Amino acid sequence: VTITRRVALVTGAGRGLGLATSKHLHELGYQVIVTARDGRDAAAAAASLGTGGRSFGLDVTSDASVRDTLAAAGPVDILVNNAGVLLDWGQMPSAIDLGVAGRAVAVNVFGAWRVSQALLPGMLERGWGRIVMVSSGTGSFSNGLFAGAPAYSLSKVALNALTVLLAEETRGRGVLVNAVNPGLVRTRMRPDATRSPEDGAHVIARAVTLPDDGPSGVLLRSEGVAPW
Ligand SMILES: NC(=O)c1ccc[n+]([C@@H]2O[C@H](COP(=O)([O-])OP(=O)(O)OC[C@H]3O[C@@H](n4cnc5c(N)ncnc54)[C@H](OP(=O)(O)O)[C@@H]3O)[C@@H](O)[C@H]2O)c1
């Protein structure tokens, strides 16, 4: 019997939720490819997983970085789009510099979109895949958008929309595309939060480990499927 271990690639995995997710997926038996903007961070993170973790530098805002890294990485079954920035804490929608807003969207939306576009064709060809968007409560109309970080909030709304669009396109072809709201967890982005990154990683892992007849195009929280 040949046991094929699924390959999972995590973006922004040098720290925080990405690192905790990589560790958790490694413990669950996935082959994890740890990526970070700085290749040295990725290597250190992979080393902390123990044996078997491969690492690459990957800047999700760069076409060349995505192309070169994914060519070197080989086939990927599971993509966790975790890389994200929060640049506008305390700003107001009426006054925020749109250059800053553009940078938030470039990472949080186009970054996830770019890596998804690069990996989806292979997943569809093999008839199996999972794409997980690490979203946020600030992206849910049902939750109330967050005017205290308007570009961040808007970027997560758009990431949720991208989730639905990719899920619609790929429905019935073996690839599940879902968004996750990990809840507030303590990382560089939210040092004030009380929950651990490991807690958030467990929610993210649920979207990775969905069965083949599981949902696509939904938002998952710790309690299960949540309204957009
Ligand atoms: N913490 C929370 O409470 C919370 C709640 C909801 C959602 N989230 C989401 O969870 C995800 C992870 O955030 P976190 O809390 O773990 O924050 P974090 O510790 O600041 O981690 C963010 C990660 O994204 C990486 N990144 C930024 N720009 C990148 C780029 N262009 N290419 C590749 N990687 C890039 C960062 O790399 P560098 O180290 O090189 O900067 C870092 O590893 C984000 O999408 C965030 O929006 C967090």
Coordinates of N, CA and C and ligand atoms in Angstrom, one line a residue:
V1 N 0.9 -1.2 0.0 CA 0.0 0.0 0.0 C 0.9 1.2 0.0
T2 N 0.6 2.1 -0.9 CA 1.4 3.4 -1.0 C 0.6 4.4 -0.3
I3 N 1.1 5.0 0.7 CA 0.4 6.1 1.4 C 1.0 7.4 0.9
T4 N 0.1 8.2 0.2 CA 0.6 9.5 -0.3 C 0.2 10.5 0.7
R5 N 1.2 11.2 1.2 CA 0.9 12.3 2.1 C 0.6 13.6 1.3
R6 N -0.5 14.2 1.7 CA -0.9 15.5 1.0 C 0.1 16.5 1.3
V7 N 0.4 17.4 0.3 CA 1.4 18.5 0.5 C 0.6 19.8 0.7
A8 N 0.9 20.4 1.9 CA 0.3 21.7 2.2 C 1.3 22.8 2.2
L9 N 0.9 23.9 1.5 CA 1.8 25.1 1.5 C 1.1 26.2 2.3
V10 N 1.8 26.8 3.2 CA 1.3 27.9 4.1 C 2.1 29.2 3.7
T11 N 1.4 30.3 3.5 CA 2.0 31.5 3.2 C 2.2 32.3 4.5
G12 N 3.2 33.2 4.6 CA 3.3 34.0 5.8 C 3.5 33.2 7.1
A13 N 4.3 32.1 6.9 CA 4.4 31.1 8.0 C 5.6 31.2 8.9
G14 N 6.3 32.4 8.8 CA 7.5 32.6 9.7 C 7.1 32.9 11.1
R15 N 5.9 33.2 11.4 CA 5.5 33.6 12.7 C 4.0 33.4 12.8
G16 N 3.5 33.7 14.0 CA 2.0 33.9 14.2 C 1.2 32.7 13.8
L17 N 0.0 33.0 13.2 CA -0.9 31.9 12.9 C -0.4 31.0 11.8
G18 N 0.4 31.6 10.9 CA 1.0 30.7 9.8 C 1.9 29.7 10.3
L19 N 2.7 30.1 11.3 CA 3.7 29.1 11.9 C 2.9 28.1 12.7
A20 N 1.9 28.5 13.5 CA 1.1 27.6 14.3 C 0.4 26.6 13.4
T21 N -0.2 27.1 12.3 CA -0.9 26.2 11.4 C 0.1 25.2 10.7
S22 N 1.3 25.7 10.4 CA 2.3 24.7 9.8 C 2.6 23.6 10.8
K23 N 2.8 24.0 12.0 CA 3.1 23.0 13.1 C 2.0 22.0 13.2
H24 N 0.8 22.5 13.3 CA -0.4 21.7 13.5 C -0.6 20.7 12.3
L25 N -0.5 21.2 11.1 CA -0.6 20.4 9.9 C 0.5 19.3 9.9
H26 N 1.7 19.7 10.3 CA 2.8 18.7 10.3 C 2.5 17.6 11.3
E27 N 1.9 18.0 12.5 CA 1.6 17.0 13.5 C 0.5 16.1 13.0
L28 N -0.4 16.6 12.1 CA -1.5 15.8 11.6 C -1.0 14.9 10.5
G29 N 0.3 15.0 10.1 CA 0.8 14.1 9.1 C 0.9 14.7 7.7
Y30 N 0.6 15.9 7.5 CA 0.8 16.5 6.1 C 2.2 16.8 5.9
Q31 N 2.6 16.8 4.6 CA 3.9 17.3 4.2 C 3.8 18.8 4.1
V32 N 4.5 19.5 4.9 CA 4.2 21.0 5.0 C 5.4 21.7 4.3
I33 N 5.0 22.7 3.4 CA 5.9 23.6 2.8 C 5.7 24.9 3.5
V34 N 6.8 25.3 4.3 CA 6.7 26.5 5.1 C 7.2 27.7 4.2
T35 N 6.4 28.7 4.0 CA 7.0 29.8 3.2 C 6.8 31.1 4.0
A36 N 7.8 32.0 3.8 CA 7.7 33.3 4.4 C 8.4 34.3 3.5
R37 N 8.0 35.6 3.6 CA 8.6 36.6 2.8 C 10.1 36.5 2.8
D38 N 10.7 36.4 4.0 CA 12.1 36.2 4.1 C 12.4 34.7 4.2
G39 N 13.2 34.2 3.3 CA 13.6 32.8 3.2 C 14.2 32.3 4.5
R40 N 14.9 33.1 5.2 CA 15.6 32.7 6.5 C 14.5 32.5 7.6
D41 N 13.5 33.3 7.6 CA 12.4 33.1 8.5 C 11.7 31.7 8.2
A42 N 11.5 31.5 6.9 CA 10.9 30.2 6.5 C 11.7 29.0 6.9
A43 N 13.0 29.1 6.7 CA 13.9 28.0 7.1 C 13.9 27.8 8.6
A44 N 13.9 28.9 9.4 CA 13.9 28.7 10.9 C 12.6 28.1 11.3
A45 N 11.5 28.5 10.7 CA 10.2 28.0 11.0 C 10.1 26.5 10.7
A46 N 10.6 26.2 9.5 CA 10.6 24.7 9.1 C 11.4 23.9 10.0
A47 N 12.6 24.4 10.4 CA 13.4 23.7 11.4 C 12.7 23.4 12.7
S48 N 11.9 24.4 13.1 CA 11.2 24.2 14.4 C 10.1 23.2 14.3
L49 N 9.7 22.7 13.1 CA 8.8 21.7 12.9 C 9.4 20.3 13.1
G50 N 10.7 20.2 13.1 CA 11.4 18.9 13.1 C 11.6 18.5 11.7
T51 N 11.7 17.2 11.5 CA 12.0 16.6 10.2 C 10.9 16.8 9.2
G52 N 11.3 17.0 8.0 CA 10.3 16.9 6.9 C 9.7 18.2 6.4
G53 N 10.0 19.3 7.1 CA 9.4 20.5 6.7 C 10.3 21.2 5.6
R54 N 9.8 21.4 4.4 CA 10.5 22.1 3.4 C 10.2 23.6 3.6
S55 N 11.1 24.5 3.1 CA 10.9 25.9 3.3 C 11.3 26.7 2.0
F56 N 10.7 27.8 1.8 CA 11.0 28.6 0.6 C 10.7 30.1 1.0
G57 N 11.4 31.0 0.4 CA 11.0 32.4 0.5 C 9.9 32.6 -0.5
L58 N 8.8 33.3 0.0 CA 7.7 33.5 -0.9 C 7.0 34.9 -0.5
D59 N 7.2 35.8 -1.4 CA 6.5 37.1 -1.3 C 5.3 37.1 -2.1
V60 N 4.1 37.1 -1.5 CA 2.9 36.9 -2.2 C 2.5 38.1 -3.1
T61 N 3.2 39.2 -3.0 CA 2.9 40.3 -3.8 C 3.8 40.3 -5.1
S62 N 4.7 39.3 -5.2 CA 5.6 39.3 -6.4 C 5.3 38.2 -7.3
D63 N 5.0 38.5 -8.6 CA 4.8 37.5 -9.6 C 6.0 36.6 -9.7
A64 N 7.2 37.2 -9.7 CA 8.4 36.4 -9.9 C 8.6 35.4 -8.7
S65 N 8.4 35.9 -7.5 CA 8.6 35.1 -6.3 C 7.7 33.9 -6.4
V66 N 6.4 34.2 -6.7 CA 5.4 33.1 -6.7 C 5.8 32.1 -7.8
R67 N 6.1 32.6 -9.0 CA 6.4 31.7 -10.1 C 7.7 30.8 -9.7
D68 N 8.7 31.5 -9.2 CA 10.0 30.7 -9.0 C 9.8 29.7 -7.8
T69 N 9.2 30.2 -6.8 CA 9.0 29.3 -5.6 C 8.1 28.1 -5.9
L70 N 7.0 28.4 -6.6 CA 6.1 27.3 -6.9 C 6.7 26.3 -7.9
A71 N 7.5 26.8 -8.8 CA 8.2 25.9 -9.7 C 9.2 24.9 -8.9
A72 N 9.8 25.5 -7.9 CA 10.8 24.7 -7.1 C 10.0 23.8 -6.1
A73 N 8.9 24.2 -5.7 CA 8.1 23.4 -4.7 C 7.5 22.2 -5.2
G74 N 7.1 22.2 -6.5 CA 6.4 21.0 -7.1 C 4.9 21.0 -6.7
P75 N 4.3 19.9 -6.9 CA 2.8 19.9 -6.7 C 2.4 20.2 -5.3
V76 N 1.3 21.0 -5.2 CA 0.8 21.3 -3.9 C -0.7 21.0 -3.9
D77 N -1.1 20.3 -2.8 CA -2.5 19.8 -2.7 C -3.4 20.8 -1.9
I78 N -2.7 21.5 -0.9 CA -3.5 22.3 0.0 C -2.7 23.6 0.1
L79 N -3.5 24.7 -0.1 CA -2.9 26.1 0.0 C -3.6 26.8 1.2
V80 N -2.8 27.2 2.1 CA -3.4 28.1 3.2 C -2.9 29.5 3.0
N81 N -3.8 30.4 2.5 CA -3.5 31.8 2.2 C -3.6 32.5 3.5
N82 N -2.4 32.6 4.2 CA -2.4 33.2 5.6 C -1.7 34.5 5.6
A83 N -0.8 34.8 4.7 CA -0.1 36.0 4.7 C -1.0 37.2 4.7
G84 N -0.8 38.1 5.6 CA -1.7 39.3 5.7 C -1.0 40.4 6.5
V85 N -1.5 41.6 6.2 CA -1.0 42.8 6.9 C -2.2 43.7 7.4
L86 N -1.9 44.3 8.6 CA -2.8 45.2 9.2 C -2.1 46.5 9.3
L87 N -2.3 47.4 8.4 CA -1.5 48.7 8.3 C -2.2 49.9 8.7
D88 N -3.5 49.8 9.1 CA -4.3 51.0 9.2 C -5.1 51.0 10.5
W89 N -4.5 50.4 11.6 CA -5.2 50.4 12.9 C -5.4 51.9 13.3
G90 N -6.7 52.2 13.7 CA -6.9 53.6 14.2 C -7.2 54.6 13.1
Q91 N -7.2 54.2 11.8 CA -7.5 55.2 10.8 C -9.0 55.2 10.5
M92 N -9.4 56.3 9.8 CA -10.8 56.4 9.5 C -11.0 56.2 8.0
P93 N -12.2 55.6 7.6 CA -12.5 55.4 6.2 C -12.5 56.7 5.4
S94 N -12.9 57.8 6.1 CA -13.0 59.1 5.4 C -11.6 59.7 5.2
A95 N -10.6 59.3 5.8 CA -9.3 60.0 5.8 C -8.1 59.1 5.4
I96 N -8.3 57.8 5.4 CA -7.1 56.9 5.2 C -6.4 57.2 3.9
D97 N -5.1 57.2 3.9 CA -4.3 57.3 2.7 C -4.6 56.1 1.8
L98 N -5.1 56.4 0.6 CA -5.4 55.3 -0.3 C -4.2 54.4 -0.8
G99 N -3.0 55.0 -0.7 CA -1.8 54.2 -0.9 C -1.7 53.1 0.1
V100 N -1.9 53.5 1.3 CA -1.9 52.5 2.4 C -3.0 51.4 2.2
A101 N -4.2 51.9 1.8 CA -5.3 50.9 1.6 C -4.9 50.0 0.4
G102 N -4.2 50.5 -0.6 CA -3.8 49.7 -1.7 C -2.8 48.7 -1.3
R103 N -1.9 49.0 -0.4 CA -0.9 48.0 0.1 C -1.6 46.9 0.8
A104 N -2.6 47.2 1.6 CA -3.3 46.2 2.3 C -4.0 45.2 1.4
V105 N -4.6 45.8 0.3 CA -5.3 44.9 -0.6 C -4.3 44.1 -1.5
A106 N -3.2 44.7 -1.7 CA -2.1 44.0 -2.5 C -1.7 42.7 -1.8
V107 N -1.6 42.8 -0.5 CA -1.1 41.6 0.2 C -2.4 40.7 0.5
N108 N -3.4 41.2 1.1 CA -4.5 40.4 1.7 C -5.4 39.9 0.6
V109 N -5.5 40.6 -0.5 CA -6.4 40.1 -1.5 C -5.7 39.6 -2.7
F110 N -4.9 40.4 -3.4 CA -4.2 40.0 -4.6 C -3.1 39.0 -4.3
G111 N -2.5 39.0 -3.1 CA -1.5 38.0 -2.7 C -2.2 36.6 -2.7
A112 N -3.3 36.5 -2.0 CA -4.0 35.2 -2.0 C -4.5 34.8 -3.3
W113 N -4.9 35.8 -4.1 CA -5.5 35.5 -5.5 C -4.3 35.0 -6.4
R114 N -3.2 35.7 -6.3 CA -2.0 35.3 -7.1 C -1.6 33.9 -6.9
V115 N -1.4 33.5 -5.6 CA -0.9 32.2 -5.2 C -2.0 31.1 -5.6
S116 N -3.3 31.5 -5.4 CA -4.4 30.6 -5.7 C -4.4 30.3 -7.3
Q117 N -4.2 31.4 -8.0 CA -4.2 31.2 -9.5 C -3.1 30.3 -9.9
A118 N -1.9 30.4 -9.2 CA -0.8 29.6 -9.6 C -1.0 28.1 -9.3
L119 N -1.7 27.8 -8.2 CA -1.8 26.4 -7.7 C -3.1 25.7 -8.2
L120 N -4.1 26.5 -8.5 CA -5.4 25.9 -8.8 C -5.3 24.9 -10.1
P121 N -4.7 25.3 -11.1 CA -4.6 24.4 -12.3 C -4.1 23.0 -12.0
G122 N -3.1 22.9 -11.2 CA -2.6 21.6 -10.8 C -3.6 20.8 -9.9
M123 N -4.2 21.5 -9.0 CA -5.2 20.9 -8.2 C -6.4 20.3 -9.0
L124 N -6.8 21.1 -10.0 CA -8.0 20.7 -10.8 C -7.5 19.5 -11.7
E125 N -6.3 19.6 -12.2 CA -5.8 18.5 -13.0 C -5.8 17.2 -12.3
R126 N -5.4 17.3 -11.0 CA -5.3 16.1 -10.2 C -6.7 15.7 -9.5
G127 N -7.6 16.7 -9.6 CA -9.0 16.4 -9.1 C -9.1 16.4 -7.6
W128 N -8.1 17.1 -7.0 CA -8.2 17.2 -5.5 C -7.5 18.4 -5.1
G129 N -8.1 19.2 -4.1 CA -7.4 20.3 -3.6 C -8.2 21.0 -2.5
R130 N -7.5 21.8 -1.7 CA -8.1 22.6 -0.7 C -7.4 24.0 -0.7
I131 N -8.2 25.0 -0.8 CA -7.7 26.4 -0.6 C -8.4 27.0 0.6
V132 N -7.6 27.5 1.5 CA -8.1 28.1 2.7 C -7.7 29.6 2.8
M133 N -8.6 30.4 2.9 CA -8.4 31.9 3.0 C -8.5 32.2 4.5
V134 N -7.4 32.7 5.0 CA -7.4 33.2 6.4 C -8.0 34.6 6.5
S135 N -9.3 34.6 6.8 CA -10.0 35.9 6.8 C -10.1 36.4 8.2
S136 N -11.2 37.2 8.5 CA -11.3 37.8 9.8 C -12.8 38.2 10.0
G137 N -13.1 38.4 11.2 CA -14.5 38.8 11.5 C -14.7 40.2 10.9
T138 N -13.6 41.0 10.7 CA -13.8 42.4 10.2 C -14.2 42.3 8.7
G139 N -14.2 41.1 8.1 CA -14.6 41.0 6.7 C -16.1 40.5 6.6
S140 N -16.8 40.4 7.7 CA -18.1 39.8 7.6 C -19.2 40.9 7.9
F141 N -20.1 41.1 6.9 CA -21.2 42.1 7.1 C -22.0 41.6 8.3
S142 N -22.1 40.3 8.5 CA -23.0 39.8 9.6 C -22.4 40.1 10.9
N143 N -21.1 40.4 11.0 CA -20.4 40.6 12.2 C -20.3 42.1 12.5
G144 N -20.5 42.9 11.4 CA -20.2 44.3 11.5 C -18.8 44.6 11.0
L145 N -18.6 45.3 9.9 CA -17.3 45.7 9.4 C -16.6 46.6 10.4
F146 N -15.3 46.7 10.3 CA -14.5 47.4 11.4 C -14.0 48.7 10.8
A147 N -14.7 49.8 11.2 CA -14.3 51.1 10.7 C -13.0 51.6 11.3
G148 N -12.5 50.9 12.4 CA -11.2 51.3 13.0 C -10.0 50.8 12.3
A149 N -10.2 50.0 11.3 CA -9.1 49.5 10.4 C -9.7 49.3 9.0
P150 N -10.1 50.4 8.4 CA -11.0 50.3 7.2 C -10.4 49.5 6.0
A151 N -9.1 49.7 5.8 CA -8.5 49.0 4.6 C -8.4 47.5 4.9
Y152 N -8.0 47.2 6.1 CA -7.9 45.8 6.5 C -9.3 45.1 6.4
S153 N -10.3 45.8 7.0 CA -11.7 45.3 6.9 C -12.1 45.1 5.5
L154 N -11.9 46.1 4.6 CA -12.3 46.0 3.2 C -11.6 44.9 2.5
S155 N -10.3 44.7 2.9 CA -9.5 43.6 2.2 C -10.1 42.3 2.6
K156 N -10.6 42.1 3.8 CA -11.1 40.8 4.2 C -12.5 40.6 3.6
V157 N -13.2 41.6 3.4 CA -14.5 41.5 2.7 C -14.2 41.0 1.3
A158 N -13.2 41.6 0.6 CA -12.8 41.2 -0.7 C -12.3 39.7 -0.8
L159 N -11.6 39.4 0.3 CA -11.0 38.0 0.4 C -12.2 37.0 0.5
N160 N -13.2 37.4 1.2 CA -14.4 36.5 1.4 C -15.1 36.4 0.0
A161 N -15.1 37.5 -0.7 CA -15.8 37.4 -2.1 C -14.9 36.5 -3.0
L162 N -13.6 36.7 -2.9 CA -12.7 35.8 -3.8 C -13.0 34.3 -3.5
T163 N -13.2 34.0 -2.2 CA -13.4 32.7 -1.8 C -14.7 32.1 -2.5
V164 N -15.7 32.9 -2.5 CA -17.0 32.5 -3.2 C -16.8 32.3 -4.7
L165 N -16.1 33.3 -5.2 CA -15.9 33.3 -6.7 C -15.1 32.0 -7.1
L166 N -14.0 31.7 -6.4 CA -13.2 30.6 -6.8 C -14.0 29.3 -6.5
A167 N -14.8 29.3 -5.4 CA -15.6 28.1 -5.1 C -16.6 27.8 -6.2
E168 N -17.2 28.9 -6.7 CA -18.2 28.7 -7.8 C -17.6 28.2 -9.0
E169 N -16.4 28.7 -9.4 CA -15.8 28.3 -10.6 C -15.4 26.8 -10.5
T170 N -15.0 26.3 -9.3 CA -14.4 25.0 -9.2 C -15.4 24.0 -8.7
R171 N -16.6 24.3 -8.5 CA -17.6 23.4 -7.8 C -17.7 22.1 -8.5
G172 N -17.6 21.0 -7.7 CA -17.8 19.7 -8.3 C -16.6 19.1 -8.9
R173 N -15.4 19.7 -8.8 CA -14.2 19.3 -9.4 C -13.1 18.8 -8.4
G174 N -13.5 18.6 -7.2 CA -12.6 18.0 -6.2 C -11.8 19.1 -5.4
V175 N -12.0 20.3 -5.7 CA -11.3 21.4 -5.0 C -12.3 22.1 -4.1
L176 N -12.0 22.3 -2.8 CA -12.9 23.0 -1.9 C -12.1 24.3 -1.5
V177 N -12.9 25.4 -1.7 CA -12.3 26.7 -1.4 C -13.1 27.4 -0.3
N178 N -12.5 27.6 0.9 CA -13.3 28.2 2.0 C -12.5 29.2 2.7
A179 N -13.2 30.1 3.4 CA -12.6 31.1 4.3 C -12.7 30.7 5.7
V180 N -11.8 31.2 6.5 CA -11.8 30.9 8.0 C -11.7 32.2 8.7
N181 N -12.5 32.3 9.8 CA -12.4 33.4 10.7 C -11.7 32.7 12.0
P182 N -10.4 32.9 12.2 CA -9.8 32.2 13.3 C -10.1 32.8 14.6
G183 N -10.8 33.9 14.7 CA -11.0 34.6 15.9 C -9.8 35.4 16.3
L184 N -9.9 36.2 17.4 CA -8.7 37.0 17.8 C -7.7 36.1 18.5
V185 N -6.5 36.1 18.0 CA -5.4 35.4 18.6 C -4.2 36.2 18.7
R186 N -3.4 35.9 19.7 CA -2.2 36.7 20.1 C -1.0 36.4 19.1
T187 N -0.8 37.4 18.3 CA 0.4 37.4 17.3 C 1.0 38.8 17.3
R188 N 1.9 39.0 16.4 CA 2.5 40.3 16.2 C 1.4 41.3 15.9
M189 N 0.4 40.8 15.0 CA -0.7 41.7 14.6 C -1.6 42.1 15.7
R190 N -1.9 41.1 16.6 CA -2.8 41.4 17.8 C -2.1 40.9 19.1
P191 N -1.1 41.7 19.5 CA -0.4 41.2 20.8 C -1.3 41.3 22.0
D192 N -2.4 42.0 21.9 CA -3.3 42.2 23.0 C -4.3 41.0 23.2
A193 N -4.4 40.1 22.2 CA -5.4 39.1 22.3 C -5.0 38.0 23.3
T194 N -6.0 37.3 23.8 CA -5.7 36.3 24.8 C -5.6 34.9 24.3
R195 N -6.3 34.6 23.2 CA -6.3 33.2 22.7 C -4.9 33.0 22.0
S196 N -4.5 31.7 22.1 CA -3.2 31.4 21.5 C -3.3 31.2 20.0
P197 N -2.2 31.3 19.2 CA -2.2 31.0 17.8 C -2.6 29.6 17.5
E198 N -2.2 28.7 18.5 CA -2.6 27.3 18.3 C -4.1 27.1 18.2
D199 N -4.8 27.8 19.0 CA -6.3 27.8 19.0 C -6.8 28.2 17.6
G200 N -6.2 29.3 17.1 CA -6.6 29.7 15.7 C -6.2 28.7 14.7
A201 N -5.1 28.1 14.8 CA -4.6 27.1 13.9 C -5.6 25.9 13.8
H202 N -6.2 25.6 14.9 CA -7.1 24.4 14.9 C -8.3 24.7 14.0
V203 N -8.8 26.0 14.0 CA -9.9 26.4 13.2 C -9.5 26.3 11.7
I204 N -8.3 26.8 11.4 CA -7.8 26.8 10.0 C -7.7 25.3 9.6
A205 N -7.2 24.5 10.4 CA -7.0 23.1 10.1 C -8.3 22.4 9.7
R206 N -9.4 22.8 10.3 CA -10.7 22.2 10.0 C -11.0 22.4 8.5
A207 N -10.7 23.6 7.9 CA -10.9 23.8 6.5 C -10.0 23.0 5.6
V208 N -8.8 22.6 6.2 CA -7.9 21.8 5.4 C -8.4 20.3 5.4
T209 N -8.9 19.9 6.5 CA -9.2 18.5 6.7 C -10.7 18.1 6.3
L210 N -11.4 19.0 5.7 CA -12.8 18.7 5.3 C -12.8 17.5 4.4
P211 N -13.9 16.7 4.6 CA -14.0 15.5 3.7 C -14.3 15.9 2.3
D212 N -14.2 15.0 1.3 CA -14.4 15.3 -0.1 C -15.8 15.8 -0.4
D213 N -16.8 15.4 0.5 CA -18.1 16.0 0.3 C -18.4 17.2 1.2
G214 N -17.4 17.8 1.7 CA -17.5 18.9 2.6 C -17.9 20.2 1.8
P215 N -18.2 21.3 2.5 CA -18.7 22.5 1.8 C -17.5 23.2 1.1
S216 N -17.9 24.0 0.0 CA -17.0 24.9 -0.6 C -17.7 26.2 -0.8
G217 N -16.9 27.3 -0.6 CA -17.5 28.6 -0.7 C -18.2 29.1 0.6
V218 N -17.7 28.6 1.7 CA -18.4 29.0 3.0 C -17.3 29.6 3.9
L219 N -17.8 30.2 5.0 CA -17.0 30.8 6.0 C -17.0 29.9 7.3
L220 N -15.9 29.5 7.7 CA -15.8 28.6 8.9 C -15.3 29.4 10.1
R221 N -16.0 29.1 11.2 CA -15.5 29.6 12.5 C -15.3 28.4 13.5
S222 N -14.9 28.6 14.7 CA -14.7 27.5 15.6 C -16.0 26.7 15.8
E223 N -17.2 27.4 15.7 CA -18.5 26.7 15.9 C -18.9 26.0 14.6
G224 N -18.3 26.2 13.5 CA -18.8 25.6 12.3 C -19.0 26.7 11.2
V225 N -19.9 26.4 10.3 CA -20.2 27.3 9.2 C -20.9 28.6 9.7
A226 N -20.4 29.8 9.4 CA -20.9 31.0 9.9 C -21.4 31.9 8.7
P227 N -22.3 32.8 9.0 CA -22.9 33.7 7.9 C -21.8 34.6 7.5
W228 N -21.9 35.0 6.2 CA -20.9 36.0 5.7 C -21.2 37.3 6.3
Ligands
LIG1 N1 -4.2 37.7 15.0 C1 -5.5 37.8 14.9 O1 -6.2 38.0 15.9 C2 -6.1 37.5 13.5 C3 -7.5 37.5 13.5 C4 -8.2 37.3 12.3 C5 -7.4 37.1 11.1 N2 -6.0 37.1 11.2 C6 -5.3 36.9 10.0 O2 -4.3 35.9 10.2 C7 -3.3 36.0 9.2 C8 -1.9 35.9 10.0 O3 -1.8 37.0 10.8 P1 -1.1 36.9 12.3 O4 -2.1 37.3 13.3 O5 -0.3 35.7 12.4 O6 -0.1 38.2 12.1 P2 1.5 38.3 12.0 O7 2.2 37.6 13.1 O8 1.8 39.7 11.7 O9 1.8 37.4 10.7 C9 1.5 37.9 9.4 C10 2.4 37.1 8.4 O10 2.1 37.5 7.1 C11 3.4 37.7 6.5 N3 3.4 38.6 5.3 C12 3.1 39.9 5.2 N4 3.2 40.3 4.0 C13 3.6 39.3 3.2 C14 4.0 39.1 1.9 N5 3.9 40.1 1.0 N6 4.3 37.9 1.4 C15 4.4 36.8 2.3 N7 4.1 36.9 3.6 C16 3.7 38.2 4.1 C17 4.3 38.3 7.5 O11 5.6 38.1 7.1 P3 6.8 39.0 7.8 O12 7.1 38.4 9.1 O13 7.9 38.9 6.8 O14 6.3 40.4 8.0 C18 3.9 37.4 8.7 O15 4.6 36.1 8.6 C19 -3.5 37.3 8.6 O16 -4.1 37.1 7.3 C20 -4.4 38.0 9.5 O17 -5.2 39.0 8.8 C21 -5.4 37.4 12.4

